Coordinates of C-alpha atoms in Angstrom, one line a residue:
X24 CA 4.5 7.0 20.0
X25 CA 6.7 6.8 23.1
X26 CA 5.6 3.3 23.8
X27 CA 6.3 2.2 20.2
X28 CA 9.9 3.4 20.3
X29 CA 12.1 1.1 22.5
X30 CA 15.3 0.7 20.5
X31 CA 17.0 3.2 18.2
X32 CA 20.3 3.8 16.4
X33 CA 22.1 7.1 15.6
X34 CA 24.3 6.8 12.5
X35 CA 26.8 9.6 11.6
X36 CA 30.3 9.5 10.3
X37 CA 31.2 12.1 12.9
X38 CA 29.4 10.3 15.8
X39 CA 31.4 9.6 18.9
X40 CA 33.0 6.1 19.1
X41 CA 32.6 5.5 22.8
X42 CA 35.2 2.7 22.8
X43 CA 37.9 4.7 21.1
X44 CA 39.4 5.7 24.5
X45 CA 39.4 9.4 23.7
X46 CA 37.4 12.1 25.4
X47 CA 34.5 13.9 23.8
X48 CA 35.6 16.6 21.3
X49 CA 33.3 19.5 22.1
X50 CA 34.3 21.2 18.8
X51 CA 32.6 18.5 16.9
X52 CA 28.9 18.9 17.5
X53 CA 28.0 15.3 16.4
X54 CA 30.3 14.0 19.2
X55 CA 28.5 16.1 21.8
X56 CA 25.1 15.2 20.3
X57 CA 26.1 11.5 20.5
X58 CA 26.7 11.7 24.2
X59 CA 23.5 13.8 24.9
X60 CA 21.3 11.5 22.9
X61 CA 22.7 8.4 24.6
X62 CA 22.1 9.8 28.0
X63 CA 18.6 11.1 27.4
X64 CA 17.5 7.9 25.7
X65 CA 18.8 5.9 28.7
X66 CA 17.1 8.2 31.2
X67 CA 13.8 7.5 29.5
X68 CA 14.2 3.7 29.5
X69 CA 15.1 3.5 25.8
X70 CA 18.0 1.8 24.1
X71 CA 20.2 3.8 21.7
X72 CA 23.2 2.6 19.7
X73 CA 25.6 5.4 18.6
X74 CA 27.4 4.3 15.5
X75 CA 30.4 6.0 13.8
X76 CA 29.8 5.3 10.1
X77 CA 32.5 3.9 7.8
X78 CA 32.0 3.2 4.1
X79 CA 33.0 -0.5 4.6
X80 CA 29.9 -0.9 6.8
X81 CA 27.8 -1.2 3.6
X82 CA 29.6 -4.4 2.6
X83 CA 29.3 -6.1 6.0
X84 CA 26.0 -7.9 6.5
X85 CA 26.7 -8.5 10.2
X86 CA 27.2 -4.8 10.8
X87 CA 24.0 -3.9 8.9
X88 CA 22.1 -6.5 11.0
X89 CA 23.6 -4.9 14.1
X90 CA 22.4 -1.5 13.1
X91 CA 18.9 -2.3 11.9
X92 CA 17.7 -5.6 13.5
X93 CA 15.1 -5.0 16.2
X94 CA 15.2 -1.2 15.8
X95 CA 12.1 1.1 16.0
X96 CA 13.8 4.4 15.1
X97 CA 16.7 5.2 12.8
X98 CA 18.4 8.6 13.1
X99 CA 20.4 8.8 9.9
X100 CA 22.8 11.6 8.8
X101 CA 22.1 12.8 5.3
X102 CA 25.7 13.4 4.2
X103 CA 27.8 10.5 5.5
X104 CA 31.4 11.3 4.6
X105 CA 30.5 14.7 3.2
X106 CA 28.4 15.6 0.1
X107 CA 29.7 12.5 -1.7
X108 CA 28.3 10.4 1.1
X109 CA 24.7 11.1 0.2
X110 CA 24.7 7.9 -1.8
X111 CA 25.8 6.1 1.4
X112 CA 22.8 7.6 3.2
X113 CA 20.4 6.5 0.5
X114 CA 21.8 2.9 0.6
X115 CA 21.3 2.7 4.3
X116 CA 17.8 4.3 3.9
X117 CA 17.0 1.6 1.3
X118 CA 18.0 -1.0 3.9
X119 CA 15.9 0.6 6.5
X120 CA 12.7 0.9 4.4
X121 CA 13.2 -2.7 3.2
X122 CA 13.1 -3.9 6.8
X123 CA 9.4 -4.5 7.7
X124 CA 9.6 -3.9 11.4
X125 CA 11.2 -0.4 11.3
X126 CA 8.5 2.2 11.9
X127 CA 10.5 5.4 11.7
X128 CA 13.6 6.7 9.9
X129 CA 14.7 10.3 10.4
X130 CA 17.0 11.8 7.8
X131 CA 18.8 13.9 10.3
X132 CA 21.0 16.7 8.9
X133 CA 22.1 20.3 8.8
X134 CA 23.0 20.0 5.1
X135 CA 22.7 23.0 2.7
X136 CA 20.6 21.0 0.2
X137 CA 18.2 19.8 2.9
X138 CA 15.2 21.0 0.9
X139 CA 16.2 18.9 -2.1
X140 CA 16.0 15.6 -0.2
X141 CA 12.5 14.7 -1.6
X142 CA 13.8 14.9 -5.1
X143 CA 16.7 12.5 -4.1
X144 CA 14.1 10.1 -2.6
X145 CA 11.9 10.1 -5.8
X146 CA 15.0 9.4 -8.0
X147 CA 16.5 6.7 -5.8
X148 CA 13.3 4.8 -5.1
X149 CA 11.7 5.1 -8.5
X150 CA 12.7 1.6 -9.6
X151 CA 14.4 3.3 -12.6
X152 CA 18.1 3.3 -13.5
X153 CA 20.4 5.8 -15.4
X154 CA 19.5 4.3 -18.8
X155 CA 15.7 4.8 -18.0
X156 CA 16.2 8.4 -17.0
X157 CA 18.4 9.0 -20.1
X158 CA 15.5 7.7 -22.2
X159 CA 13.1 10.1 -20.5
X160 CA 15.5 13.0 -20.9
X161 CA 15.9 12.3 -24.7
X162 CA 12.1 12.3 -25.1
X163 CA 11.4 15.6 -23.2
X164 CA 14.7 17.5 -23.6
X165 CA 12.7 20.3 -25.2
X166 CA 11.2 21.2 -21.8
X167 CA 13.2 23.5 -19.6
X168 CA 13.4 22.5 -15.9
X169 CA 12.6 26.0 -14.9
X170 CA 9.2 25.7 -16.6
X171 CA 8.3 22.7 -14.3
X172 CA 9.5 24.6 -11.2
X173 CA 7.3 27.5 -12.3
X174 CA 4.3 25.2 -12.5
X175 CA 5.0 23.8 -9.0
X176 CA 5.2 27.3 -7.6
X177 CA 1.9 28.3 -9.2
X178 CA -1.7 27.0 -9.0
X179 CA -1.8 26.1 -12.7
X180 CA -3.4 22.9 -13.8
X181 CA -0.9 20.1 -14.4
X182 CA -3.0 18.5 -17.2
X183 CA -3.0 21.9 -19.1
X184 CA 0.8 21.8 -18.8
X185 CA 0.9 18.3 -20.3
X186 CA -1.2 19.4 -23.2
X187 CA 0.8 22.6 -23.8
X188 CA 4.1 20.6 -23.8
X189 CA 2.8 17.6 -25.8
X190 CA 3.3 15.2 -22.9
X191 CA 1.2 12.1 -23.7
X192 CA 1.1 9.5 -20.9
X193 CA 0.3 6.7 -23.4
X194 CA 3.6 7.4 -25.1
X195 CA 5.8 7.8 -22.0
X196 CA 9.0 6.0 -22.8
X197 CA 8.9 3.7 -19.7
X198 CA 5.7 1.7 -20.2
X199 CA 5.2 0.6 -16.6
X200 CA 5.3 4.2 -15.4
X201 CA 2.3 5.1 -17.5
X202 CA 0.0 3.9 -14.7
X203 CA 1.5 6.3 -12.2
X204 CA 0.0 9.6 -11.3
X205 CA 0.6 12.6 -13.5
X206 CA 2.3 14.4 -10.6
X207 CA 4.9 11.6 -10.2
X208 CA 5.4 11.3 -14.0
X209 CA 6.2 15.1 -14.1
X210 CA 8.7 14.6 -11.2
X211 CA 10.5 11.9 -13.2
X212 CA 10.7 14.2 -16.2
X213 CA 12.2 16.9 -14.0
X214 CA 14.7 14.5 -12.4
X215 CA 15.8 13.3 -15.9
X216 CA 16.4 16.9 -16.9
X217 CA 18.5 17.7 -13.8
X218 CA 20.0 14.3 -13.4
X219 CA 23.4 15.6 -12.4
X220 CA 21.9 17.2 -9.2
X221 CA 20.6 13.9 -7.8
X222 CA 21.8 10.4 -7.3
X223 CA 20.4 7.9 -9.9
X224 CA 21.5 4.3 -9.3
X225 CA 23.3 2.5 -12.0
X226 CA 21.0 -0.5 -11.4
X227 CA 17.4 0.0 -10.4
X228 CA 16.5 -0.4 -6.7
X229 CA 13.2 -1.7 -5.4
X230 CA 10.3 0.3 -6.8
X231 CA 9.0 1.9 -3.7
X232 CA 6.5 4.7 -4.2
X233 CA 7.5 7.8 -2.2
X234 CA 4.3 9.2 -0.7
X235 CA 4.7 12.8 0.3
X236 CA 2.4 13.2 3.3
X237 CA 3.4 16.8 4.1
X238 CA 5.7 18.7 6.5
X239 CA 8.8 17.1 5.1
X240 CA 7.6 13.6 5.8
X241 CA 7.2 10.6 3.5
X242 CA 6.0 7.0 3.6
X243 CA 8.2 4.6 1.8
X244 CA 7.3 0.9 1.8
X245 CA 5.2 1.5 5.0
X246 CA 8.1 3.1 6.8
X247 CA 7.6 6.7 8.0
X248 CA 10.5 8.8 6.8
X249 CA 11.0 12.2 8.3
X250 CA 13.5 14.9 7.4
X251 CA 14.7 16.7 10.5
X252 CA 17.3 19.5 10.8
X253 CA 19.8 18.9 13.6
X254 CA 19.0 20.9 16.7
X255 CA 21.6 20.5 19.4
X256 CA 19.5 22.2 22.1
X257 CA 16.2 20.5 21.4
X258 CA 17.4 17.1 20.5
X259 CA 19.6 16.7 23.5
X260 CA 16.3 16.0 25.3
X261 CA 14.6 12.7 24.3
X262 CA 11.1 14.1 25.0
X263 CA 11.7 17.2 22.9
X264 CA 13.1 15.1 20.1
X265 CA 10.1 12.8 20.3
X266 CA 7.8 15.9 20.4
X267 CA 9.4 17.0 17.1
X268 CA 8.8 13.6 15.5
X269 CA 5.3 13.3 16.9
X270 CA 4.2 16.7 15.7
X271 CA 5.1 15.8 12.1
X272 CA 3.5 12.4 12.3
X273 CA 0.2 13.7 13.7
X274 CA -0.1 16.3 10.9
X275 CA 0.3 13.8 8.0
X276 CA -2.7 12.5 6.1
X277 CA -2.5 8.9 7.3
X278 CA -1.5 9.6 10.9
X279 CA -4.6 8.0 12.5
X280 CA -3.9 4.6 10.8
X281 CA -0.2 4.9 11.4
X282 CA -0.6 5.6 15.1
X283 CA -3.3 2.9 15.4
X284 CA -0.9 0.3 14.0
X285 CA 1.8 1.4 16.3
X286 CA -0.5 1.2 19.3
X287 CA -1.6 -2.3 18.3
X288 CA 2.1 -3.3 17.9
X289 CA 2.9 -1.8 21.3
X290 CA 0.1 -3.9 22.9
X291 CA 1.7 -7.1 21.7
X292 CA 5.2 -6.0 22.6
X293 CA 4.5 -4.9 26.1
X294 CA 1.5 -6.8 27.4
X295 CA 0.3 -9.8 25.4
X296 CA 1.8 -13.1 24.5
X297 CA 0.9 -15.8 22.0
X298 CA 1.2 -18.6 24.5
X299 CA -0.9 -18.7 27.7
X300 CA -0.9 -21.0 30.7
X301 CA -3.4 -23.4 29.2
X302 CA -1.0 -24.8 26.7
X303 CA 1.9 -24.6 29.1
X304 CA 0.1 -27.1 31.4
X305 CA 0.5 -29.7 28.6
X306 CA 3.8 -31.2 27.4
X307 CA 6.0 -31.3 24.4
X308 CA 5.4 -35.1 24.2
X309 CA 1.7 -34.6 23.9
X310 CA 2.1 -32.0 21.1
X311 CA 4.4 -34.3 19.1
X312 CA 2.1 -37.3 19.6
X313 CA -0.6 -35.1 17.9
X314 CA 1.9 -34.4 15.1
X315 CA 2.7 -38.1 14.6
X316 CA -1.0 -38.8 14.6
X317 CA -1.6 -36.4 11.7
X318 CA 1.4 -37.8 9.7
X319 CA 1.3 -34.5 7.7
X320 CA 3.6 -31.6 8.7
X321 CA 1.8 -29.2 6.4
X322 CA -1.5 -29.8 8.2
X323 CA 0.2 -29.7 11.6
X324 CA 1.8 -26.3 10.8
X325 CA -1.4 -24.9 9.6
X326 CA -3.3 -26.0 12.8
X327 CA -0.6 -24.6 15.1
X328 CA -0.5 -21.2 13.2
X329 CA -4.3 -21.0 13.3
X330 CA -4.3 -21.5 17.1
X331 CA -1.7 -18.8 17.6
X332 CA -3.6 -16.4 15.3
X333 CA -6.8 -17.0 17.2
X334 CA -5.0 -16.4 20.5
X335 CA -3.6 -13.1 19.2
X336 CA -7.1 -12.1 17.9
X337 CA -8.6 -12.7 21.3
X338 CA -5.9 -10.8 23.1
X339 CA -6.3 -7.8 20.8
X340 CA -10.1 -8.0 21.2
X341 CA -9.8 -7.3 24.9
X342 CA -7.1 -4.6 24.5
X343 CA -8.0 -1.0 25.4
X344 CA -6.7 1.1 22.5
X345 CA -6.5 4.8 23.4
X346 CA -7.3 5.8 19.8
X347 CA -10.6 4.0 19.9
X348 CA -11.9 5.6 23.0
X349 CA -15.2 7.4 22.6
X350 CA -14.0 10.8 23.8
X351 CA -11.1 10.8 21.3
X352 CA -13.2 9.6 18.4
X353 CA -15.8 12.3 19.2
X354 CA -13.1 14.9 19.3
X355 CA -11.6 13.7 15.9
X356 CA -15.1 13.6 14.3
X357 CA -15.8 17.1 15.3
X358 CA -12.4 18.3 14.0
X359 CA -13.1 16.7 10.6
X360 CA -16.8 17.5 10.2
X361 CA -16.2 20.1 7.6
X362 CA -13.6 18.1 5.6
X363 CA -15.0 15.9 2.9
X364 CA -12.9 12.8 1.9
X365 CA -12.1 12.5 -1.7
X366 CA -13.2 9.6 -4.0
X367 CA -9.6 8.4 -3.9
X368 CA -9.5 8.4 0.0
X369 CA -12.8 6.4 0.2
X370 CA -11.5 4.0 -2.5
X371 CA -8.3 3.3 -0.6
X372 CA -10.2 2.7 2.6
X373 CA -12.2 0.0 0.8
X374 CA -9.0 -1.5 -0.5
X375 CA -7.8 -1.8 3.1
X376 CA -11.2 -3.4 4.2
X377 CA -11.4 -6.1 1.5
X378 CA -7.9 -7.1 0.5
X379 CA -4.4 -7.7 1.6
X380 CA -1.3 -8.3 -0.5
X381 CA 0.5 -11.4 0.8
X382 CA 4.2 -11.2 1.3
X383 CA 6.1 -14.1 2.8
X384 CA 8.1 -13.4 6.0
X385 CA 10.9 -15.4 4.2
X386 CA 11.8 -13.5 1.0
X387 CA 13.1 -16.8 -0.6
X388 CA 9.7 -18.5 -0.3
X389 CA 7.5 -18.9 -3.4
X390 CA 3.8 -18.6 -2.4
X391 CA 1.2 -21.1 -3.5
X392 CA -2.1 -20.4 -5.2
X393 CA -4.7 -19.8 -2.4
X394 CA -8.4 -19.2 -1.7
X395 CA -9.0 -15.4 -2.4
X396 CA -6.1 -14.8 -4.7
X397 CA -6.9 -12.3 -7.5
X398 CA -5.0 -12.3 -10.8
X399 CA -5.1 -10.0 -13.8
X400 CA -5.3 -11.5 -17.2
X401 CA -5.4 -9.8 -20.6
X402 CA -7.3 -6.5 -21.1
X403 CA -9.7 -5.9 -18.3
X404 CA -10.1 -9.6 -17.2
X405 CA -9.6 -10.6 -13.6
X406 CA -9.7 -14.1 -12.0
X407 CA -10.6 -14.8 -8.3
X408 CA -9.7 -18.2 -6.9
X409 CA -12.7 -19.7 -5.0
X410 CA -11.3 -23.2 -4.5
X411 CA -11.6 -24.5 -1.0
X412 CA -8.5 -23.8 1.1
X413 CA -7.9 -27.4 1.9
X414 CA -7.9 -28.2 -1.8
X415 CA -5.5 -25.4 -2.4
X416 CA -3.1 -27.0 0.0
X417 CA -3.3 -30.4 -1.7
X418 CA -4.0 -29.7 -5.4
X419 CA -3.2 -33.4 -6.3
X420 CA -6.5 -34.3 -4.7
X421 CA -8.4 -32.2 -7.3
X422 CA -6.1 -33.0 -10.2
X423 CA -4.9 -29.4 -10.1
X424 CA -8.4 -28.3 -11.3
X425 CA -9.2 -25.0 -9.5
X426 CA -12.4 -23.1 -9.3
X427 CA -12.2 -19.4 -10.4
X428 CA -14.8 -16.7 -11.0
X429 CA -14.1 -14.2 -13.7
X430 CA -14.4 -10.4 -13.2
X431 CA -14.1 -7.2 -15.2
X432 CA -12.9 -3.7 -14.4
X433 CA -15.6 -1.3 -13.2
X434 CA -14.4 2.0 -14.5
X435 CA -16.8 4.4 -12.6
X436 CA -15.2 4.5 -9.2
X437 CA -17.8 6.9 -7.8
X438 CA -20.6 4.5 -8.8
X439 CA -18.6 1.6 -7.4
X440 CA -18.5 3.3 -4.0
X441 CA -22.2 4.0 -4.2
X442 CA -23.0 0.3 -5.0
X443 CA -20.4 -1.2 -2.6
X444 CA -20.9 -4.8 -1.8
X445 CA -24.5 -4.9 -3.4
X446 CA -22.9 -5.5 -6.8
X447 CA -20.2 -8.0 -5.7
X448 CA -17.4 -5.5 -6.2
X449 CA -13.8 -5.7 -5.1
X450 CA -11.5 -2.8 -4.6
X451 CA -7.9 -3.6 -5.5
X452 CA -4.6 -1.9 -4.7
X453 CA -3.8 -1.3 -8.4
X454 CA -6.4 1.5 -8.2
X455 CA -9.1 -0.7 -9.9
X456 CA -12.5 -1.8 -9.0
X457 CA -13.6 -5.2 -10.3
X458 CA -17.1 -6.7 -10.4
X459 CA -17.7 -10.4 -10.5
X460 CA -20.4 -12.0 -12.6
X461 CA -23.0 -10.8 -15.1
X462 CA -23.6 -7.2 -14.3
X463 CA -25.3 -4.4 -16.3
X464 CA -24.0 -0.9 -15.8
X465 CA -26.8 1.5 -14.9
X466 CA -27.1 4.7 -16.9
X467 CA -27.0 7.6 -14.5
X468 CA -27.5 11.2 -15.3
X469 CA -24.5 13.3 -14.4
X470 CA -25.0 15.8 -11.6
X471 CA -23.1 19.1 -11.8
X472 CA -22.8 21.7 -9.1
X473 CA -25.5 24.4 -9.4
X474 CA -24.4 28.0 -9.9
X475 CA -27.3 30.0 -8.5
X476 CA -27.8 33.8 -8.6
X477 CA -29.1 33.9 -5.0
X478 CA -30.9 37.1 -5.9
X479 CA -33.4 38.4 -3.3
X480 CA -35.5 40.7 -5.5
X481 CA -35.0 39.8 -9.2
X482 CA -38.0 37.6 -10.1
X483 CA -36.4 36.5 -13.4
X484 CA -33.3 35.3 -11.7
X485 CA -35.3 33.6 -9.0
X486 CA -37.3 31.7 -11.6
X487 CA -34.0 30.6 -13.2
X488 CA -32.7 29.4 -9.9
X489 CA -35.9 27.5 -9.3
X490 CA -35.7 25.8 -12.7
X491 CA -32.2 24.7 -12.1
X492 CA -33.1 23.3 -8.7
X493 CA -36.1 21.4 -10.2
X494 CA -33.9 20.0 -12.9
X495 CA -31.4 18.8 -10.3
X496 CA -34.3 17.1 -8.3
X497 CA -35.5 15.5 -11.5
X498 CA -32.0 14.0 -12.2
X499 CA -31.7 12.8 -8.6
X500 CA -35.1 11.1 -8.7
X501 CA -34.2 9.4 -12.0
X502 CA -30.9 8.2 -10.6
X503 CA -32.5 6.8 -7.4
X504 CA -35.1 4.9 -9.5
X505 CA -32.3 3.5 -11.8
X506 CA -30.2 2.4 -8.8
X507 CA -33.2 0.9 -7.0
X508 CA -33.9 -1.3 -10.0
X509 CA -30.2 -2.1 -10.3
X510 CA -29.8 -3.0 -6.6
X511 CA -32.5 -5.6 -6.6
X512 CA -31.6 -7.2 -10.0
X513 CA -30.2 -10.7 -9.5
X514 CA -26.5 -11.1 -10.1
X515 CA -25.1 -14.3 -11.6
X516 CA -21.6 -15.3 -10.7
X517 CA -20.6 -18.5 -12.5
X518 CA -17.7 -20.6 -11.2
X519 CA -15.4 -22.0 -13.8
X520 CA -12.8 -24.7 -13.6
X521 CA -9.2 -24.0 -14.8
X522 CA -6.3 -26.4 -14.6
X523 CA -3.2 -25.0 -12.9
X524 CA -0.4 -27.4 -13.5
X525 CA 2.0 -25.5 -11.3
X526 CA 0.4 -23.7 -8.4
X527 CA 3.6 -21.8 -7.4
X528 CA 3.4 -18.1 -8.0
X529 CA 6.8 -17.9 -9.9
X530 CA 7.5 -14.3 -10.7
X531 CA 4.1 -13.4 -9.3
X532 CA 2.4 -15.3 -12.1
X533 CA 0.7 -18.6 -12.8
X534 CA -0.6 -20.2 -16.0
X535 CA -4.2 -21.3 -16.0
X536 CA -5.7 -23.7 -18.7
X537 CA -9.3 -23.4 -19.8
X538 CA -10.4 -27.1 -19.8
X539 CA -13.7 -26.3 -21.4
X540 CA -13.5 -27.5 -25.0
X541 CA -15.4 -25.6 -27.7
X542 CA -17.2 -26.9 -30.8
X543 CA -15.7 -25.6 -34.0
X544 CA -17.2 -26.6 -37.4
X545 CA -19.1 -29.4 -35.8
X546 CA -15.9 -31.1 -34.6
X547 CA -14.6 -31.3 -31.1
X548 CA -11.8 -28.8 -30.7
X549 CA -9.0 -30.3 -28.5
X550 CA -6.9 -27.2 -28.5
X551 CA -7.1 -25.8 -24.9
X552 CA -6.7 -22.1 -24.2
X553 CA -4.2 -21.0 -21.6
X554 CA -3.6 -17.7 -19.9
X555 CA -0.6 -16.3 -18.0
X556 CA -2.1 -14.2 -15.2
X557 CA -0.4 -12.0 -12.7
X558 CA -1.1 -11.9 -8.9
X559 CA -2.6 -8.6 -7.7
X560 CA -3.8 -9.2 -4.2
X561 CA -5.7 -11.5 -1.9
X562 CA -9.3 -10.8 -0.8
X563 CA -10.0 -11.2 2.9
X564 CA -11.7 -14.5 3.6
X565 CA -15.1 -13.1 4.5
X566 CA -15.3 -11.2 1.2
X567 CA -14.1 -14.2 -0.8
X568 CA -16.5 -16.6 0.9
X569 CA -19.5 -14.4 0.2
X570 CA -18.7 -14.4 -3.5
X571 CA -18.0 -18.2 -3.5
X572 CA -21.3 -18.9 -1.8
X573 CA -23.1 -16.9 -4.4
X574 CA -21.1 -18.6 -7.2
X575 CA -21.7 -22.1 -6.1
X576 CA -25.4 -21.4 -5.6
X577 CA -25.8 -20.5 -9.3
X578 CA -26.2 -24.1 -10.5
X579 CA -29.1 -24.7 -8.1
X580 CA -31.0 -21.6 -9.3
X581 CA -34.7 -21.9 -10.2
X582 CA -36.3 -19.5 -12.8
X583 CA -39.9 -18.3 -12.3
X584 CA -42.0 -15.8 -14.2
X585 CA -44.5 -13.2 -12.9
X586 CA -46.6 -10.6 -14.7
X587 CA -44.7 -7.3 -14.5
X588 CA -45.9 -3.7 -14.5
X589 CA -43.7 -1.6 -16.8

C-alpha cells in the first residue's frame, strides 16, 4: 500500500492555509494536524496538498482538478463548514469516486454522527432523488423505522420481515430497484422514512452501488472509501496513519484483489514503461511513413495501441508480484482452508474471469459495436456479437450485417458453476448466467444436508442413519450419471445475421434487424422484425472466440447414427 500512495490531499475548512502569512493556531486542532501531516508525508517521500475548503471551490473546475487530478489518497473532512457542510463533503466524495485513478478516499472526521455516515452514502449514491424517496415513503409509511432498526439489531430473517409487512419486491414503486438485493431495498425504505436525517439530492446522482465491506469501509465505483475518526497523536505520523488504513483494507472481503490491483499499478508507475529502446532507435519520420502507407488512421491507431498493450503485457509477465509469491499464497490458503466461498462469491469470480464492461477513457465517446459485446433483449433473450473484429471496425464492408449468437438465461446458478465452460455458459455482471445454443437442462435430484442421530448404541437410530446415507449416495450417483450424459451431449450454437444500421451504442443500446424473412400463409412476408437491445458487458476475446469457433463450425456438421444401448 505504501508504494501505491504517492500523492495525497487533505481537505478541511479548518485546515491551515500555509500562504496566509499567519502562524499556526495551536487552539485549532486541524491547523496543527495540517502541519504534522505535511511534514510526515514529506519525510516519507510523499506529496501532500493541504487545502482550506471554501464553498466556492465546488463551482470551480480548475480547483477541483487541482485537488483530485493525479491523487492516490483523499483525506476528506465529513463536516465541511459545520453540520450543514455534510452535503459539500458528499459532493466532493462524488467527484472523488467518479475519478477512475483515485484508489482511496478517507472520510476523516470527529463528527458526532460519525456512525450514520453509511446511511448518508446509501442515500446520496442511490441514483434516486427526493421525488423517488417520497414515492417509497408513501408506499411504506405504515412501517415504523424502529421496526427496521430492531431487525438489523437481531438475527431475524429479512425475508420473514418482508412477508410480515407485505413488502413485495415485484411491486416496489421504483421499478429499476427491484433487481437490487433485499438488504439494499430495505435500507432505501428506511431512508425514505427518516429522510430528514440524511441528505437526499434534488436531482439523482450517478447510481453507484455502495458495497459495505466491513469495518466502516466501503467500495463505491471501485474506489475504496474508509471512515476514520481523527486521531491527532496517531495520524501525525504517516506510517501510523498508513497502518490504520492498511488494517481496514486488509480485513475487507475483497482485499486480496484490491491489493493485487494496487501492486500491479505500482509496478507500472515505478518500474515499467510502455516505450523501450527498440522503438527509440527508430525515428518519427519512419513511423509517419508507415501511417501514410496505411492511409487509414483508424487502422494505424489500432496497430499502435495493440503494440503498446503487448509491451505492457510482457512487462507485467516478468514482474515479481509480492502477493503471488508461493509462501504468501500458502499462508493465505492455510488461513482460509475452513472458509467455504458462497455461490455468489464463486459466481462473481467467474464474472471477472470471462467479461469486462467497457467504459471509454473519454466520457464523451460513444462506443461502437464490437466482437464479444453482449446485449439483453426482451424477456430472457441475450445476443452475443461474434462478427470478426476487422468487420466491426468497417461495417460498410459487410453492409452492416453482423453475426450474433442467441442465448437464454440459465437460472440455476449452482448448476451453472458445476457445468462451467462445458455448456458454453457466460457469467454476466447483472448477476445472470447465460447459455448459448440449444441446450437441455438436466433434471438433478436436490441434495439436502443430512441430520443424523450419531447414536452409538441405539440400533434403530443407527439403521435410520444408514438409510439416510444410502439415500444420499443414491441421489449423488443419479446426479453424476445425468451430468455425465449431459456433459458429452453435443451443443449446437447457430450463428445468425442481424442488420445493424447504426453500430453506435447510443444510450447503451442498439437496434438489430432480423433479416430472415418468414413465410406466412404461403406468401413471402417482407415485414422484418427489429429489436432494441441493451449493452450488458463484453466477453473477453478468448471466451468469445471459443463460442464463435463452435458456432461457425455448425454449418459443416455431419450427422451419423450408431446403435445405442439404453
